[in-house]
Coordinates of C-alpha atoms in Angstrom, one line a residue:
M150 CA 81.9 55.2 80.6
K151 CA 83.8 55.2 77.1
T152 CA 82.4 52.7 74.6
F153 CA 85.8 50.0 75.2
E154 CA 85.5 50.4 78.8
T155 CA 82.2 48.9 78.7
P156 CA 81.7 45.3 78.4
Y157 CA 80.2 43.8 75.1
E158 CA 77.0 43.0 76.1
N159 CA 76.0 45.8 78.0
L160 CA 76.3 47.7 74.8
D161 CA 73.4 48.8 72.7
N162 CA 72.7 47.1 69.3
K163 CA 73.8 50.3 67.3
S164 CA 77.0 50.3 69.2
K165 CA 77.9 46.9 69.0
E166 CA 76.8 47.0 64.9
T167 CA 79.1 49.7 64.1
I168 CA 81.7 47.5 65.9
E169 CA 81.5 44.5 64.1
L170 CA 80.7 47.0 60.6
C171 CA 84.1 48.0 61.1
K172 CA 86.3 45.1 62.2
E173 CA 84.7 43.5 59.1
I174 CA 86.2 46.3 56.8
I175 CA 89.4 46.2 58.3
L176 CA 89.9 42.2 57.8
W177 CA 88.3 42.4 54.4
S178 CA 90.2 45.0 53.6
T179 CA 93.7 42.9 54.4
K180 CA 92.5 40.6 51.7
A181 CA 90.8 41.8 49.3
R182 CA 93.5 40.8 46.2
S183 CA 92.7 43.4 43.9
F184 CA 94.3 47.1 44.5
F185 CA 92.3 50.6 44.5
R186 CA 92.7 53.6 45.9
E187 CA 89.3 53.6 48.0
R188 CA 89.9 50.6 49.9
S189 CA 92.8 52.3 51.4
D190 CA 90.8 55.0 52.0
L191 CA 87.8 53.4 53.5
R192 CA 89.8 51.5 55.8
E193 CA 91.7 55.1 57.1
K194 CA 87.9 56.4 57.7
V195 CA 87.3 53.0 59.2
T196 CA 90.6 53.0 61.8
N197 CA 89.7 56.3 62.5
L198 CA 85.7 55.6 63.2
Y199 CA 86.2 53.0 65.7
D200 CA 88.6 54.8 67.3
R201 CA 86.5 57.4 68.4
L202 CA 83.8 55.0 68.5
G203 CA 85.8 53.8 71.9
K204 CA 86.5 56.7 73.3
T205 CA 83.1 57.9 73.3
D206 CA 80.3 58.1 75.8
M207 CA 77.9 56.0 74.5
I208 CA 75.9 57.2 77.5
N209 CA 76.5 61.3 78.3
D210 CA 78.2 62.1 75.3
D211 CA 75.8 63.1 72.1
K212 CA 78.2 62.8 69.6
Y213 CA 77.9 59.4 69.6
Y214 CA 74.8 59.9 67.0
K215 CA 77.2 61.1 64.8
I216 CA 79.3 58.5 64.8
Y217 CA 75.8 56.0 64.0
E218 CA 75.4 58.5 60.9
E219 CA 78.7 58.2 59.6
A220 CA 79.0 54.2 60.1
D221 CA 75.6 54.4 57.5
Q222 CA 77.4 56.3 54.7
L223 CA 80.8 54.1 55.1
R224 CA 78.6 50.7 55.2
N225 CA 76.8 51.6 52.1
N226 CA 80.4 53.0 50.3
Y227 CA 82.0 48.7 51.5
E228 CA 79.0 47.4 49.9
K229 CA 79.4 49.9 47.0
L230 CA 83.2 49.4 46.7
K231 CA 83.2 45.4 47.9
E232 CA 81.6 44.4 44.5
K233 CA 83.4 46.1 42.5
V234 CA 86.8 45.2 44.2
D235 CA 85.1 41.4 43.7
N236 CA 84.6 41.7 40.7
E237 CA 87.9 42.6 39.7
D238 CA 89.4 39.9 41.7
E239 CA 87.4 37.3 40.1
K240 CA 88.2 39.3 36.4
N241 CA 92.2 38.5 38.1
K242 CA 91.5 35.3 39.1
E243 CA 94.4 32.6 38.0
I244 CA 93.0 29.9 36.1
P245 CA 94.5 26.1 36.3
I246 CA 95.9 25.3 32.9
D247 CA 97.5 21.7 32.0
F248 CA 99.4 22.2 28.9
I249 CA 100.7 18.7 28.8
N250 CA 97.1 17.2 29.2
E251 CA 94.6 19.1 27.7
V252 CA 93.5 19.4 23.8
P253 CA 94.5 23.3 22.9
E254 CA 90.9 23.3 21.6
K255 CA 89.9 22.9 25.6
I256 CA 92.3 25.7 26.2
I257 CA 91.5 27.7 24.0
N258 CA 87.9 28.0 24.8
K259 CA 88.6 28.8 28.0
I260 CA 90.2 31.7 27.2
K261 CA 87.7 32.9 25.1
K262 CA 85.4 32.3 27.7
R263 CA 87.4 34.6 29.8
L264 CA 86.9 37.4 27.3
K265 CA 83.6 37.2 26.4
E266 CA 83.0 37.7 29.8
F267 CA 85.7 39.6 31.2
K268 CA 88.4 40.9 28.2
F269 CA 91.0 39.0 30.2
F270 CA 92.9 35.8 30.9
N271 CA 95.4 35.3 33.3
G272 CA 96.1 31.2 33.4
E273 CA 99.4 29.5 34.8
Q274 CA 100.4 26.1 34.9
E275 CA 101.8 24.9 38.0
W276 CA 105.0 22.3 37.1
I277 CA 105.9 21.2 40.5
K278 CA 107.1 23.5 43.8
V279 CA 111.0 24.7 43.9
L280 CA 113.0 21.6 45.5
K281 CA 115.6 24.0 47.9
W282 CA 119.0 23.0 46.0
N283 CA 120.7 22.1 49.4
E284 CA 118.1 19.7 50.0
V285 CA 118.0 18.2 46.2
L286 CA 121.7 17.7 47.5
K287 CA 120.6 15.4 50.8
G288 CA 118.1 13.6 48.5
K289 CA 115.0 15.1 50.6
R290 CA 111.6 16.1 48.8
S291 CA 110.5 19.0 51.1
E292 CA 109.4 22.1 49.3
S293 CA 110.1 25.5 49.2
T294 CA 107.3 28.0 49.3
Y295 CA 108.1 29.4 45.1
G296 CA 106.8 27.5 42.4
D297 CA 107.5 26.8 39.2
F298 CA 105.2 28.1 36.3
I299 CA 104.3 29.5 33.1
N300 CA 101.8 32.0 32.8
I301 CA 99.8 33.7 30.2
K302 CA 97.4 36.5 30.3
V303 CA 95.1 37.0 27.4
T304 CA 93.6 41.1 27.6
E305 CA 91.5 42.7 25.1
T306 CA 92.8 45.7 24.4
E307 CA 89.6 49.2 24.0
D308 CA 90.7 48.8 19.8
S309 CA 89.7 45.1 19.9
K310 CA 93.5 44.0 19.2
Y311 CA 94.8 41.6 21.8
K312 CA 98.0 41.3 24.3
I313 CA 99.6 38.1 25.4
D314 CA 101.8 37.8 27.9
L315 CA 103.8 34.5 29.0
D316 CA 105.7 34.9 31.8
E317 CA 107.6 31.6 33.1
I318 CA 110.1 30.8 36.1
F319 CA 112.3 27.7 34.7
N320 CA 115.5 26.8 37.5
Y321 CA 118.1 24.6 35.5
Y322 CA 118.9 22.8 38.4
I323 CA 115.7 21.3 39.3
H324 CA 114.7 20.5 35.3
K325 CA 116.4 19.3 31.6
W326 CA 116.5 21.2 28.7
N327 CA 115.1 24.9 28.0
P328 CA 112.2 26.7 28.9
H329 CA 109.1 26.4 27.2
I330 CA 109.2 30.4 26.3
H331 CA 113.0 30.6 25.7
E332 CA 113.6 32.3 22.3
F333 CA 110.3 32.5 22.2
I334 CA 109.6 35.5 19.7
K335 CA 111.8 34.0 17.4
K336 CA 110.7 31.3 17.0
F337 CA 107.1 33.0 16.8
E338 CA 108.6 35.6 13.4
K339 CA 109.3 31.8 11.9
E340 CA 106.1 30.6 12.2
F341 CA 104.3 33.4 11.9
P342 CA 106.2 35.8 8.9
K343 CA 103.2 37.3 7.2
I344 CA 102.1 39.1 10.9
K345 CA 105.0 39.2 11.8
K346 CA 105.2 43.4 10.7
D347 CA 102.0 44.4 12.3
I348 CA 102.7 42.7 16.0
N349 CA 104.5 44.7 18.5
T350 CA 106.7 42.2 19.9
F351 CA 108.5 42.4 24.2
C352 CA 111.3 39.4 25.2
H353 CA 113.1 39.9 28.8
H354 CA 114.8 36.8 30.8
R355 CA 116.8 37.7 34.6
M356 CA 117.8 35.7 36.7
H357 CA 115.4 35.7 39.7
D358 CA 116.3 35.8 43.5
Y359 CA 117.1 31.9 44.2
D360 CA 118.7 29.0 42.8
A361 CA 119.1 29.0 39.1
A362 CA 115.9 30.3 38.6
Y363 CA 115.4 32.3 35.3
E364 CA 112.2 34.4 34.7
F365 CA 111.6 34.5 30.9
T366 CA 108.8 37.1 29.7
S367 CA 107.3 37.8 26.5
S368 CA 104.2 39.7 24.6
L369 CA 102.4 40.2 21.7
E370 CA 100.6 43.4 21.0
N371 CA 98.6 45.1 18.2
I372 CA 96.6 40.6 17.2
N373 CA 93.5 40.7 15.5
S374 CA 91.0 38.5 16.5
D375 CA 91.7 36.4 13.3
N376 CA 95.2 35.3 14.2
L377 CA 94.3 35.0 17.6
E378 CA 93.3 31.6 17.7
D379 CA 96.3 30.5 15.4
I380 CA 98.5 32.2 17.7
L381 CA 97.5 30.7 21.4
K382 CA 97.5 27.2 19.3
F383 CA 101.4 27.7 18.0
I384 CA 101.2 28.8 22.0
I385 CA 100.0 26.1 23.4
D386 CA 101.7 23.2 21.2
T387 CA 105.3 24.7 22.0
I388 CA 104.7 24.0 25.8
K389 CA 103.1 20.6 24.9
S390 CA 106.3 19.9 22.5
S391 CA 109.0 20.0 25.6
P392 CA 106.5 19.1 28.5
R393 CA 109.5 19.3 31.7
E394 CA 111.5 16.7 32.7
R395 CA 113.3 16.9 36.2
K396 CA 116.6 15.8 37.1
K397 CA 117.9 13.0 38.9
P398 CA 119.2 14.2 42.5
K399 CA 122.7 13.5 42.8
S400 CA 121.7 10.7 45.7
E401 CA 119.8 9.1 43.1
N402 CA 122.3 8.4 40.0
K403 CA 124.7 7.0 42.6

């Protein structure tokens, strides 16, 4: 009788272990955030093994010994890869930031701590969930699934320099004033005239895929460690200087 034709409780322990291992790896491979080619390869091998296990006669077919051997090897590969992916997930984890209420020193210390441990920091301020504009017109407050945020990434490069990436979603229907990193590079160059020539800058904005939301991106590369804290404080102060203020729905203005 083939494995998957046999009641689960009647299977031997090794078959049960192999089935549970395959399920665990398949589920894990869909949940892990960080991408590694090895993860896709492992899932493909495990899916193949699971399929062959189900079609094997565990009593009359000696191939099941090979399946058990493969399962042991896949378990070993899985444990090593899981540790690698878990570490990468931890490195990329978004650290909550409250740019308005947290003092700059506290935010900078968060960044420095992660840089020391991972050489990378990924922080985000989520202001509000973006309201669907047709619901704003009706005076409703139900939220869409897409956030309105500003994200900052700080990366220590191989040459011990630093790169800062800023990404902001801003919705003109929802908020007053301009987004925080609008024309950020111009402000930066005015604030740091002595070092601007040494730093590579980039800025871009585009209309996003809903309502009147725009995505603004800016980056600074080739930052020396001596200038990192000053630049981070400038970024934080820039954000603090213009806190988000929401427009009132038309129904509230009547």
